[in-house]
Coordinates of C-alpha atoms and ligand atoms in Angstrom, one line a residue:
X1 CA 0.0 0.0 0.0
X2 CA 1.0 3.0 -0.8
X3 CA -0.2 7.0 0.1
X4 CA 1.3 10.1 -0.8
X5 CA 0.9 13.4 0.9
X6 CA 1.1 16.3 -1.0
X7 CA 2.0 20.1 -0.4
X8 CA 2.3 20.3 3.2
X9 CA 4.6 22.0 5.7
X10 CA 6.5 19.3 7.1
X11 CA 7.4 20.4 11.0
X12 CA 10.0 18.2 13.2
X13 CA 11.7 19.8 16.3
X14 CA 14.4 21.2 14.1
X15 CA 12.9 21.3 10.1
X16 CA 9.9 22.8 8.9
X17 CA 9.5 22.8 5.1
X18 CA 7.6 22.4 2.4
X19 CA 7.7 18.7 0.7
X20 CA 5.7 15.5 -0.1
X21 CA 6.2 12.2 1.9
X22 CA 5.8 8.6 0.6
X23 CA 4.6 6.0 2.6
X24 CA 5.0 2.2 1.6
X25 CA 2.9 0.3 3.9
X26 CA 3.4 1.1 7.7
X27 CA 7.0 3.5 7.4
X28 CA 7.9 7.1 5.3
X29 CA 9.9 5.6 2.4
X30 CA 10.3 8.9 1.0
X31 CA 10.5 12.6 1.4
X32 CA 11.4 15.1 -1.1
X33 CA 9.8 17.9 -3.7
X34 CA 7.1 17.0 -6.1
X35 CA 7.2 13.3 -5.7
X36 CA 4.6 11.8 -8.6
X37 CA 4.4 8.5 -8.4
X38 CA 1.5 6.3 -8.5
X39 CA 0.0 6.0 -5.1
X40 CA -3.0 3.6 -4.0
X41 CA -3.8 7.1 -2.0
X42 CA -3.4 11.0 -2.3
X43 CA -3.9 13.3 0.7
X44 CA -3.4 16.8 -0.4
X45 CA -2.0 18.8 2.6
X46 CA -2.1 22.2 1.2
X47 CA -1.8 24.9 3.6
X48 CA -1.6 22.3 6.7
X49 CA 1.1 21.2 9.1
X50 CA 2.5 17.5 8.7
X51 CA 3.7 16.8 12.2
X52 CA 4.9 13.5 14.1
X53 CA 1.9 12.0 15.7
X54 CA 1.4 13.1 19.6
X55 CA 3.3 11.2 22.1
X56 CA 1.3 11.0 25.2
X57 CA 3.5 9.6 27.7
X58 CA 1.0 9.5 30.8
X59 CA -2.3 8.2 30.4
X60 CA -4.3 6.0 33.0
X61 CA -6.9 4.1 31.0
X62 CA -9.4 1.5 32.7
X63 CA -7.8 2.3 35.8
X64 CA -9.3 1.2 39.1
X65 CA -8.1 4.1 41.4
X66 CA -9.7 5.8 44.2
X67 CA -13.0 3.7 44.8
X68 CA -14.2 3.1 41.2
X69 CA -12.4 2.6 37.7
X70 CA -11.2 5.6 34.9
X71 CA -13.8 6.1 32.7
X72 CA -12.0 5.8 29.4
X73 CA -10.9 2.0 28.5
X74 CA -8.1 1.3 25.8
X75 CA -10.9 1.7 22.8
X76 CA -12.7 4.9 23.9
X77 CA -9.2 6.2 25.2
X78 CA -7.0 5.7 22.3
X79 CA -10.0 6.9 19.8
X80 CA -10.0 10.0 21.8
X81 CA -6.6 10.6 21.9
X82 CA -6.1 9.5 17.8
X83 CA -8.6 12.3 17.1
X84 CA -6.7 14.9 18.9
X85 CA -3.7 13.9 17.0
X86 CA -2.1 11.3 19.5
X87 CA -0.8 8.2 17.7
X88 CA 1.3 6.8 20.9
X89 CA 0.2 6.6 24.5
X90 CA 2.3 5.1 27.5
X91 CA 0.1 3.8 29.6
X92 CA 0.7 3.3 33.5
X93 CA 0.1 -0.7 34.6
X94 CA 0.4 -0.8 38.2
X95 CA 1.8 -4.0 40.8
X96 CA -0.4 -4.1 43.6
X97 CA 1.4 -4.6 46.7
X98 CA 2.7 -8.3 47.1
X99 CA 2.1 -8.6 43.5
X100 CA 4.4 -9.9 40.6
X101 CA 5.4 -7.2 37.9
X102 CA 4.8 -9.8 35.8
X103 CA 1.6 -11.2 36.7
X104 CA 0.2 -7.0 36.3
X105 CA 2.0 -6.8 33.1
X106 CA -0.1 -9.5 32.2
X107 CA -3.3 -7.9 33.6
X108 CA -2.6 -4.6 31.1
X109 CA -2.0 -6.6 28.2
X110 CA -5.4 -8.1 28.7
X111 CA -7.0 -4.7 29.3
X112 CA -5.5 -3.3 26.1
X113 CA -4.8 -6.4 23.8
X114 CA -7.5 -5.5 20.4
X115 CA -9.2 -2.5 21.9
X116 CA -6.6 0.7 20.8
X117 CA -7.2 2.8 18.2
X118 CA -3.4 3.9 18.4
X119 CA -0.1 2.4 19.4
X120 CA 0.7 1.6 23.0
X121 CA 3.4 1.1 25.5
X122 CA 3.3 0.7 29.0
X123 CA 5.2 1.7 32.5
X124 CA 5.3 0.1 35.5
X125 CA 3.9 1.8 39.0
X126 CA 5.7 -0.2 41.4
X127 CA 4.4 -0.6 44.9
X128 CA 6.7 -2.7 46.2
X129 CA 10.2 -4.0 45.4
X130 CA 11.9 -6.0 47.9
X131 CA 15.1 -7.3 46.4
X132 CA 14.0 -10.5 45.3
X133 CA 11.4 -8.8 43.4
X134 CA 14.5 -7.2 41.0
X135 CA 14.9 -9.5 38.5
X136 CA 11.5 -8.8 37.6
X137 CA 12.3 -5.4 36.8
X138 CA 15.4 -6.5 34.8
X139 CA 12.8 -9.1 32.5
X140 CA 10.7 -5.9 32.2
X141 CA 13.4 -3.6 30.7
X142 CA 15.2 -6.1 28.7
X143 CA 12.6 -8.6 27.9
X144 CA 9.3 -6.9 28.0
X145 CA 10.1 -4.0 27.0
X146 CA 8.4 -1.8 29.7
X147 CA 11.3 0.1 30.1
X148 CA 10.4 2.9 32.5
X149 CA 8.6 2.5 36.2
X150 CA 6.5 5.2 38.4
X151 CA 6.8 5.2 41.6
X152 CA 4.9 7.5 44.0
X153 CA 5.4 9.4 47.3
X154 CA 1.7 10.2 48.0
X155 CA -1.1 8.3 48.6
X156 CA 0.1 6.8 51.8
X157 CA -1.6 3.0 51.7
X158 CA -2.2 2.9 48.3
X159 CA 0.7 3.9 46.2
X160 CA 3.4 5.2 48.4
X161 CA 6.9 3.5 48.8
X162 CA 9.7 4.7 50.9
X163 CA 13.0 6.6 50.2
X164 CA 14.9 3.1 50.9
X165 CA 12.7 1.7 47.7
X166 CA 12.6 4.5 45.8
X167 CA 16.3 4.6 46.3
X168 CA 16.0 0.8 45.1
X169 CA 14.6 1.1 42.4
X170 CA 16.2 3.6 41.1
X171 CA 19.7 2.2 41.4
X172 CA 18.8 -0.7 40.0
X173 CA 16.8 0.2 36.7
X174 CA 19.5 2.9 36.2
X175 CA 22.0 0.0 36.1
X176 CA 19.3 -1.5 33.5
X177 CA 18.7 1.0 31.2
X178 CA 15.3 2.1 32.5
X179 CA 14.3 5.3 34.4
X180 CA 12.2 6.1 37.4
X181 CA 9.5 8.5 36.9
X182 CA 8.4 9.8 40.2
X183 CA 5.2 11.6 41.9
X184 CA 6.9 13.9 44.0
X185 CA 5.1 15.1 46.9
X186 CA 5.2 14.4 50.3
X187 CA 2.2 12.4 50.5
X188 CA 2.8 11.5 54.3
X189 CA 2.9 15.7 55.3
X190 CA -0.3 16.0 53.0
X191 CA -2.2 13.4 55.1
X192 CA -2.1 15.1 58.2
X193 CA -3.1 18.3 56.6
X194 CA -5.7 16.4 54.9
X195 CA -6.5 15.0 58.4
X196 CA -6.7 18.4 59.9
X197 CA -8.8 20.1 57.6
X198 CA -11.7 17.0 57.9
X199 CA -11.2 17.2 61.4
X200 CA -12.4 20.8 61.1
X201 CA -15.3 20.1 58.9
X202 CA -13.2 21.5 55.5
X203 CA -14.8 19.0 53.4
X204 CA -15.6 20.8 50.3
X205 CA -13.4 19.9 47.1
X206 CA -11.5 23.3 47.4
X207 CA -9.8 22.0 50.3
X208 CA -8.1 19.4 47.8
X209 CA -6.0 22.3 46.5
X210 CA -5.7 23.6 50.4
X211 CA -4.1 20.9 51.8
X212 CA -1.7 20.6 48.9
X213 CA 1.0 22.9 49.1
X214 CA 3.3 23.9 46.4
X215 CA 6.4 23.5 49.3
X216 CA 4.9 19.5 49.2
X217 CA 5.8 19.5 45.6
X218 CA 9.0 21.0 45.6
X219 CA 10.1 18.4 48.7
X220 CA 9.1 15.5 46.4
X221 CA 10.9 16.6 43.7
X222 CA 14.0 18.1 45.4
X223 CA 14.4 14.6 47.3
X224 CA 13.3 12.3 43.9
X225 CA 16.1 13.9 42.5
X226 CA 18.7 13.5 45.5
X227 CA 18.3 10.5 45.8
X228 CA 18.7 9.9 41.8
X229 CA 22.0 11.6 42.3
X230 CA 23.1 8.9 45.4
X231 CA 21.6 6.7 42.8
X232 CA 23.4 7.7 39.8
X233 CA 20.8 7.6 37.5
X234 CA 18.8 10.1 35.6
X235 CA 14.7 10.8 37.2
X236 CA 11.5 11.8 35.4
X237 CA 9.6 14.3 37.5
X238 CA 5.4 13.6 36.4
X239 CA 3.0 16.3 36.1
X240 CA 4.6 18.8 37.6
X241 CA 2.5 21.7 38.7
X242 CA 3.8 24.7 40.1
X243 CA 7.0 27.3 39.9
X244 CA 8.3 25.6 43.3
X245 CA 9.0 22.5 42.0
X246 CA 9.9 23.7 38.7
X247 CA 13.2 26.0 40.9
X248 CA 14.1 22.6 42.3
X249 CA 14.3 20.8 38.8
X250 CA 15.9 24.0 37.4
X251 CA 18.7 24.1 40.0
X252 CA 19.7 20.3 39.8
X253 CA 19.5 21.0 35.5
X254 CA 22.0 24.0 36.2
X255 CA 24.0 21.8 38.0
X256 CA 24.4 19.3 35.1
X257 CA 22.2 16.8 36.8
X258 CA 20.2 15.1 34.6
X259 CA 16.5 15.6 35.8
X260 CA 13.9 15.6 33.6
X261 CA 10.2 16.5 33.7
X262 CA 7.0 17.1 32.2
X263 CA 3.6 19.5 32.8
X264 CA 0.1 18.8 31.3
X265 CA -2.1 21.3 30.1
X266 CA -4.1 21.7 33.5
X267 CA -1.3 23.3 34.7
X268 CA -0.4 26.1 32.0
X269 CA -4.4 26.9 31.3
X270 CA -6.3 26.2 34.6
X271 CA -5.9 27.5 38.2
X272 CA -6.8 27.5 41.8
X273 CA -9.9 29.9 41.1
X274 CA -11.8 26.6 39.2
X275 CA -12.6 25.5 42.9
X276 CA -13.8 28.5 44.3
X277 CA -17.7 27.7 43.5
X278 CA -19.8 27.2 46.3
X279 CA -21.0 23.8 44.5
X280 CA -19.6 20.7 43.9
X281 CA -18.2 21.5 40.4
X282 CA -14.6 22.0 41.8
X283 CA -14.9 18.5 41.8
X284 CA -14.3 18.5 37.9
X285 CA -10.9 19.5 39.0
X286 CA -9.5 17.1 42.0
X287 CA -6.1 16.4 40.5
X288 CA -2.9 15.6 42.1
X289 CA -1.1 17.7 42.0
X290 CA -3.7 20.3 42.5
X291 CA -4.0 23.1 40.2
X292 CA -2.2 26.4 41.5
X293 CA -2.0 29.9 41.7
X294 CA -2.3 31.6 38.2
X295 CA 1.3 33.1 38.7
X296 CA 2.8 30.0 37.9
X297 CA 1.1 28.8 34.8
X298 CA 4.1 32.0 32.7
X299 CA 6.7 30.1 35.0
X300 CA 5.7 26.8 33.3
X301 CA 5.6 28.7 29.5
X302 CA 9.1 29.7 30.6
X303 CA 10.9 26.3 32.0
X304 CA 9.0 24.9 28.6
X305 CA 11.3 27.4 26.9
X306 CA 14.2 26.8 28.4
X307 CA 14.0 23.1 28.2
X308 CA 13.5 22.8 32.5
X309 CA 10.6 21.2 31.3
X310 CA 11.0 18.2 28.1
X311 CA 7.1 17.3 27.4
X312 CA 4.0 18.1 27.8
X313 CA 2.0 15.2 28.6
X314 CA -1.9 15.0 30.0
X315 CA -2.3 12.7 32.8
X316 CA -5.6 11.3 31.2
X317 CA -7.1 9.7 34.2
X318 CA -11.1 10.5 33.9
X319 CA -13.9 10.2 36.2
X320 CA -17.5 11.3 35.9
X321 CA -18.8 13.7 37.9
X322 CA -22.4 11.3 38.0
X323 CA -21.3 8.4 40.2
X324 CA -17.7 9.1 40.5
X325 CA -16.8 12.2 41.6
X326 CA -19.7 11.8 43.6
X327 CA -18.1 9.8 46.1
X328 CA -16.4 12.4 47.6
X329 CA -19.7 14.7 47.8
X330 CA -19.0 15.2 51.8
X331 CA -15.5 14.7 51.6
X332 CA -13.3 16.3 49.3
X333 CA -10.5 12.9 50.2
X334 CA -12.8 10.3 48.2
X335 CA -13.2 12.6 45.4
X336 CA -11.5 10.1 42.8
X337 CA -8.3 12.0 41.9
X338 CA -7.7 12.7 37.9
X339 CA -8.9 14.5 34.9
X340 CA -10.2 14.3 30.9
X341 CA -7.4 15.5 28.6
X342 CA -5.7 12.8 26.2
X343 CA -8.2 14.1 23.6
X344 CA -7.3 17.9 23.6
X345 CA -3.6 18.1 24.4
X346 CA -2.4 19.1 20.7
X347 CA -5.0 21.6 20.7
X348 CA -4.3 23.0 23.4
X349 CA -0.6 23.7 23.1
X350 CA -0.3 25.1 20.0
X351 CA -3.0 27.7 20.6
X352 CA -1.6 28.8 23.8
X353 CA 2.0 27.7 22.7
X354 CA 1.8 28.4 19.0
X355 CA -0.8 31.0 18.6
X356 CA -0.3 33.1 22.0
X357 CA 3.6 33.6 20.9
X358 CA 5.0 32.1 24.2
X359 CA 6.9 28.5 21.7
X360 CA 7.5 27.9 18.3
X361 CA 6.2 25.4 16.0
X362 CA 9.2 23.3 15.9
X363 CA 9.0 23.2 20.1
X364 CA 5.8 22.6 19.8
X365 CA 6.5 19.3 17.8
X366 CA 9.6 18.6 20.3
X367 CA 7.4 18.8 23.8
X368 CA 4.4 17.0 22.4
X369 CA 6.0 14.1 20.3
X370 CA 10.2 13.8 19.8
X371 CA 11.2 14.4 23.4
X372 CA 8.3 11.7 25.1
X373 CA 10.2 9.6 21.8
X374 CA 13.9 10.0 23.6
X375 CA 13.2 10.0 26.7
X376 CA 11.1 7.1 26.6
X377 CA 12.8 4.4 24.1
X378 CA 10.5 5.0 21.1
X379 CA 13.2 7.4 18.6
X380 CA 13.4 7.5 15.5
X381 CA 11.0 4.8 15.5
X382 CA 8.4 7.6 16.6
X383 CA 8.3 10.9 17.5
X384 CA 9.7 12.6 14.0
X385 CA 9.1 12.7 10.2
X386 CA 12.1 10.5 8.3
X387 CA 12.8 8.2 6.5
X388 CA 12.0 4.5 7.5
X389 CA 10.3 6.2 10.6
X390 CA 6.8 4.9 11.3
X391 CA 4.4 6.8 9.5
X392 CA 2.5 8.1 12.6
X393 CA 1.3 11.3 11.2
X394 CA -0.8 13.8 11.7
X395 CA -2.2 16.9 9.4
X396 CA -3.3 19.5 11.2
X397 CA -5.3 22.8 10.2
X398 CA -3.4 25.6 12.2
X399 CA -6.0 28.4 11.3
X400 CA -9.3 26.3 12.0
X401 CA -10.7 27.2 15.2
X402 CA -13.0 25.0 17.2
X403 CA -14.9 24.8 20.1
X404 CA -14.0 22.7 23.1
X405 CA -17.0 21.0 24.5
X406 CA -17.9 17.2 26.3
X407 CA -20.4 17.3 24.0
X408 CA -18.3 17.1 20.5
X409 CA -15.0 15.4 22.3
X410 CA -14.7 11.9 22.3
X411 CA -13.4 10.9 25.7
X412 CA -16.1 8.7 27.6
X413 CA -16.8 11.3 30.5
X414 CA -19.3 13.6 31.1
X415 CA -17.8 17.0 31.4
X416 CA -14.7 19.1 29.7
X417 CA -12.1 21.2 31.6
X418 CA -12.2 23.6 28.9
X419 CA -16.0 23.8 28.2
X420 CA -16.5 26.6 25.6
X421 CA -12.7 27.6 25.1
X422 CA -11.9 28.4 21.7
X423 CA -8.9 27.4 20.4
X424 CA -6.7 27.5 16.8
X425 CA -5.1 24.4 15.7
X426 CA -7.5 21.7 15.0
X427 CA -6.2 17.9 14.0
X428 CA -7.8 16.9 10.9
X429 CA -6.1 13.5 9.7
X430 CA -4.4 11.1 11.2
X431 CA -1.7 8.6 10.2
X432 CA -1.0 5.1 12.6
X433 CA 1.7 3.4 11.0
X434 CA 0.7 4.6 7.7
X435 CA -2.9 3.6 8.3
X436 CA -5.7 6.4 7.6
X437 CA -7.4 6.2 11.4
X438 CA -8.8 9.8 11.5
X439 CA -9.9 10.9 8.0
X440 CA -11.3 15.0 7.8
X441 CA -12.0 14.7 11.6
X442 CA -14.0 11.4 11.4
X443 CA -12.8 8.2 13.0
X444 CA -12.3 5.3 10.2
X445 CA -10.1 2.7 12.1
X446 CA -11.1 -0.5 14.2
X447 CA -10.5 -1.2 17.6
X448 CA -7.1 -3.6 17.4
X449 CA -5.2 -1.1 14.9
X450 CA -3.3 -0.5 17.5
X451 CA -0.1 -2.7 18.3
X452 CA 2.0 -2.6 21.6
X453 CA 5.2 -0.9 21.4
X454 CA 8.2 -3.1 23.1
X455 CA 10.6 0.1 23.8
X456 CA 14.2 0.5 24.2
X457 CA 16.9 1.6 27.0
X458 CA 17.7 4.8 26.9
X459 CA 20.6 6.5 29.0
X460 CA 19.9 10.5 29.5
X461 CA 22.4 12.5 29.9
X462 CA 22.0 16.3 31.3
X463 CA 20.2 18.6 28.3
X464 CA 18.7 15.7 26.3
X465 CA 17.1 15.2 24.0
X466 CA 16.1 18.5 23.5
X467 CA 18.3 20.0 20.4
X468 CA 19.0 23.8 21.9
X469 CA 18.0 25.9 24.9
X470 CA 15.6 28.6 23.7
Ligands
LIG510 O1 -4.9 13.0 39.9 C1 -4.2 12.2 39.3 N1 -3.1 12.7 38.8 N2 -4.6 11.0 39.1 C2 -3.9 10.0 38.5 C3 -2.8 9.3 39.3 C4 -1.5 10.1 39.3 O2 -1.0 10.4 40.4 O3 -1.0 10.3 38.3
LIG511 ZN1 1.0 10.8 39.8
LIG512 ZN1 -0.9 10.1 36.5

C-alpha cells in the first residue's frame, strides 16, 4: 500500500518545510519535492502542518483508582486521543502490593490487547520492590520492554513506597537502562493536613487544592532527585505543577544533573480559582497535584522554553462527575483524583503555545512528540518525520478554530475542563503506522489497529534530548 501526501509543511523539532512524503505500507519511504508517483492514496496537505503523531506519555486508561475505575478504557481512550492527533500513548500498569510485575503486566496486556485505536506502551507503577522482586524489573526492561517505572510518594496505603525503595529502584533500573518516573510530593505531610482540615469540617473539594501545598511539591521533587543523584541515575519528574517545584528541577539542571520532567495542560491553562464555587463543580478538577495559583502557569511557559521542562504530557485519568466524583460529595478525600485530557492536548498547546507567541512550531512538535520519543525508548522509531520512521502522522489545520465541548469530544466522560474555550489548531487527519485512522475529523479505524510498542533503554544524559536551549 502506498499513500502520498502532498503540499504540506513538514514540521519536526528542528525542520519545517515544504515537501511531499511517501509511505510504503506502515514507514515514510520517501521525502522530497514533487514526488509523482502512483500511489493507491493521495492526501493533499495544502496549507496544513504535517507533524509526528502526539506522544502522550501518561495516560491511565481502565484504571481502578480511588474507589471506582477511569472512565475511558483502551478503545474509547486511544479513539479519543487518535482524534486529537495522538498516535502513541504510554500507559501506567500498576503492581499491587505483594504482587508480581509480571503477573500485572499480564493484567494490562489483557486490558488493552484489540481495543486501541493507536499504538501503546506501558510503564510500571511499582508498589513494592523487595530485592527478590528485582529480576523482575530486569525481565521488564530487557525482555518486555516496559522500560520505564512510576513510583509515588503520596497516597500513603495505596501507592506510596519509601526513600529506601525508591532509592532501590532507582539504582537498579539505572543499572538496566530504565528510568524512574516519580510523583513527588510528600504524600505523608499531606495526610495530616488532609486529616486536619476533615477534622475541622473542610470538606468541600476546594480544600483538595488547600491541603496541597506547592512546598509538598517542591520536597518531592528536590528529594526524587537526590536521591537519583546517590543513585546515579537520571529521574522523570510527572505532572509537575507549580514554579516551586519547577526551581528545584531548574537548579539540579543547572547543575548538570540530569533531571527531567513534564507539565500537562491543566497546569499552564487552569488554576486554583476553578474551585472556588460554592458547589460541587470543583470537583471536575481534584487532580494531584492540584491546580495552582495563576502566577505559575508564565513560569511553566518559561521552564517549557528553556527546556527545564521536556514534554507536555496530559495525565488522562477520567472520572464522571455522576457516580464518581460523587463519592467524595461530603468529603473532598474520596473525590477520585484525575482528569479528561488525552483528547485535547495538541490543541491545546499550540494555541496557547503556538498561537499566543510564548513557543514555536518546531517546540511545539519537540514537547508533544520527539522528546516523550527520547526519553522514553521509542526514537526515531516515533516521534519525527524521516525516512523508514513509522508513518504516525498527523495533518493538522493551524487556522481552523473550534470549540471545546464534552459534547463534541470523544473521551467517555461527562464533562470538559475547557467547556466553551476556543482554540486555533484543529487535528484533521491522522496517520498510525501509515494507516488512515482519522480521516477530515471522522474516525475510520477499528478497535485492534493498534499494536503494543516493546521500547528500548535509553541512557539520559544532562540537556537531552532536547536540540538547543531557547
Ligand atoms: O490526579 C491524578 N493525577 N490521578 C492519576 C494518578 C496520578 O497520580 O498520576
Ligand atoms: Zn502521579
Ligand atoms: Zn498520572
Amino acid at each position: 500500500m502506498k499513500t502520498l501526501i502532498k503540499n504540506g509543511r513538514i514540521v519536526t523539532a528542528v525542520d519545517d518545510y515544504l515537501a511531499d512524503i511517501l509511505i510504503e505500507d506502515e514507514t515514510i519511504a520517501m521525502i522530497g519535492k514533487k514526488l509523482d508517483m502512483q500511489a493507491d492514496k493521495i492526501i493533499d496537505a495544502k496549507d496544513r502542518l504535517v507533524i509526528p503523531g502526539g506522544i502522550d506519555a501518561h495516560t491511565h486508561l481502565d484504571m481502578p483508582f480511588g474507589g471506582t475505575t477511569s472512565a475511558d478504557d483502551f478503545r474509547t481512550g486511544t479513539l479519543a486521543a487518535a482524534h486529537g492527533g495522538t498516535t502513541t500513548i504510554i500507559d501506567f500498569a500498576i503492581q499491587n502490593k505483594g504482587q508480581s510485575i509480571i503477573e500485572a503486566l499480564d493484567i494490562w496486556h489483557e486490558k488493552a490487547a484489540g481495543k486501541t485505536a493507536i499504538d501503546y506502551g506501558f510503564h510500571m507503577i511499582v508498589t513494592d520492590l523487595p530485592h527478590e522482586r528485582l529480576k523482575e524489573v530486569k525481565r521488564m526492561i530487557h525482555d518486555e520492554g516496559v522500560t520505564s517505572f512510576k513510583m509515588f510518594m503520596a497516597y500513603p496505603g495505596v501507592l506510596l513506597v519509601d526513600d529506601a525503595t525508591i532509592f532501590r529502584g532507582m539504582s537498579f533500573a539505572g543499572e538496566h537502562g530504565g528510568l524512574i518516573c516519580m510523583h513527588a510530593e510528600n504524600g505523608v505531610v499531606i495526610n495530616e493536613i488532609v486529616q486536619r482540615a476533615l477534622a475541622e469540617g473542610r470538606t468541600a473539594p476546594k480544600f483538595h487544592a488547600l491541603t496541597r501545598p506547592t512546598k509538598a511539591e517542591a520536597e518531592g521533587v528536590n528529594r526524587a532527585i537526590a536521591l537519583a543523584e546517590m543513585a546515579n541515575t537520571a529521574v522523570y519528574i510527572v505532572h509537575l505543577s507549580c514554579y516551586d517545584a519547577l526551581k528545584k528541577v531548574k537548579e539540579a539542571r543547572d547543575e548538570g544533573i540530569p533531571a527531567f520532567a513534564e507539565t500537562c495542560p491543566q497546569y499552564l491553562f487552569l488554576d486554583y480559582s476553578a474551585y472556588e464555587s460554592e458547589d460541587f463543580e470543583g470537583a471536575k478538577y481534584v487532580m494531584t497535584p492540584p491546580l495552582r495559583e495563576k502566577w505559575n502557569q508564565e513560569e511553566l511557559w518559561t521552564g517549557l522554553r528553556m527546556n527545564d521542562l521536556q514534554v507536555i504530557s496530559t495525565d488522562h485519568c477520567p472520572f464522571c462527575m455522576k457516580e464518581q466524583k460523587e463519592l467524595g460529595r461530603n468529603d473532598f478525600s474520596k473525590i477520585p483524583n484525575g482528569g479528561p485530557g488525552v483528547e485535547t492536548r495538541m490543541s491545546l498547546i499550540y494555541n496557547g503555545g503556538v498561537v499566543a507567541g510564548r513557543i514555536d512550531v518546531n517546540r511545539f512538535v519537540e514537547i508533544t512528540s520527539t522528546a516523550p520519543a527520547k526519553i522514553f525508548g521509542l526514537f526515531p522509531r516515533k516521534g519525527t518525520i524521516a525516512v523508514g520512521s513509522d508513518a504516525d502522522i498527523v495533518i493538522f489545520n493551524p487556522n481552523k478554530k473550534m470549540t471545546l465541548s464534552a459534547k463534541t469530544l470523544h473521551m467517555n466522560v461527562d464533562y470538559n475542563c475547557y467547556e466553551g474555550m476556543q482554540v486555533q489548531g484543529v487535528t484533521e487527519t491522522v496517520l498510525s503506522r501509515g494507516k488512515v485512522v482519522i480521516e477530515n475529523e471522522k474516525y475510520v479505524g477499528k478497535p485492534g489497529d493498534g499494536k503494543f510498542l516493546k521500547r528500548s533503554t535509553v541512557q539520559l544524559k544532562h540537556r537531552e534530548p532536547a536540540s538547543a536551549v531557547r
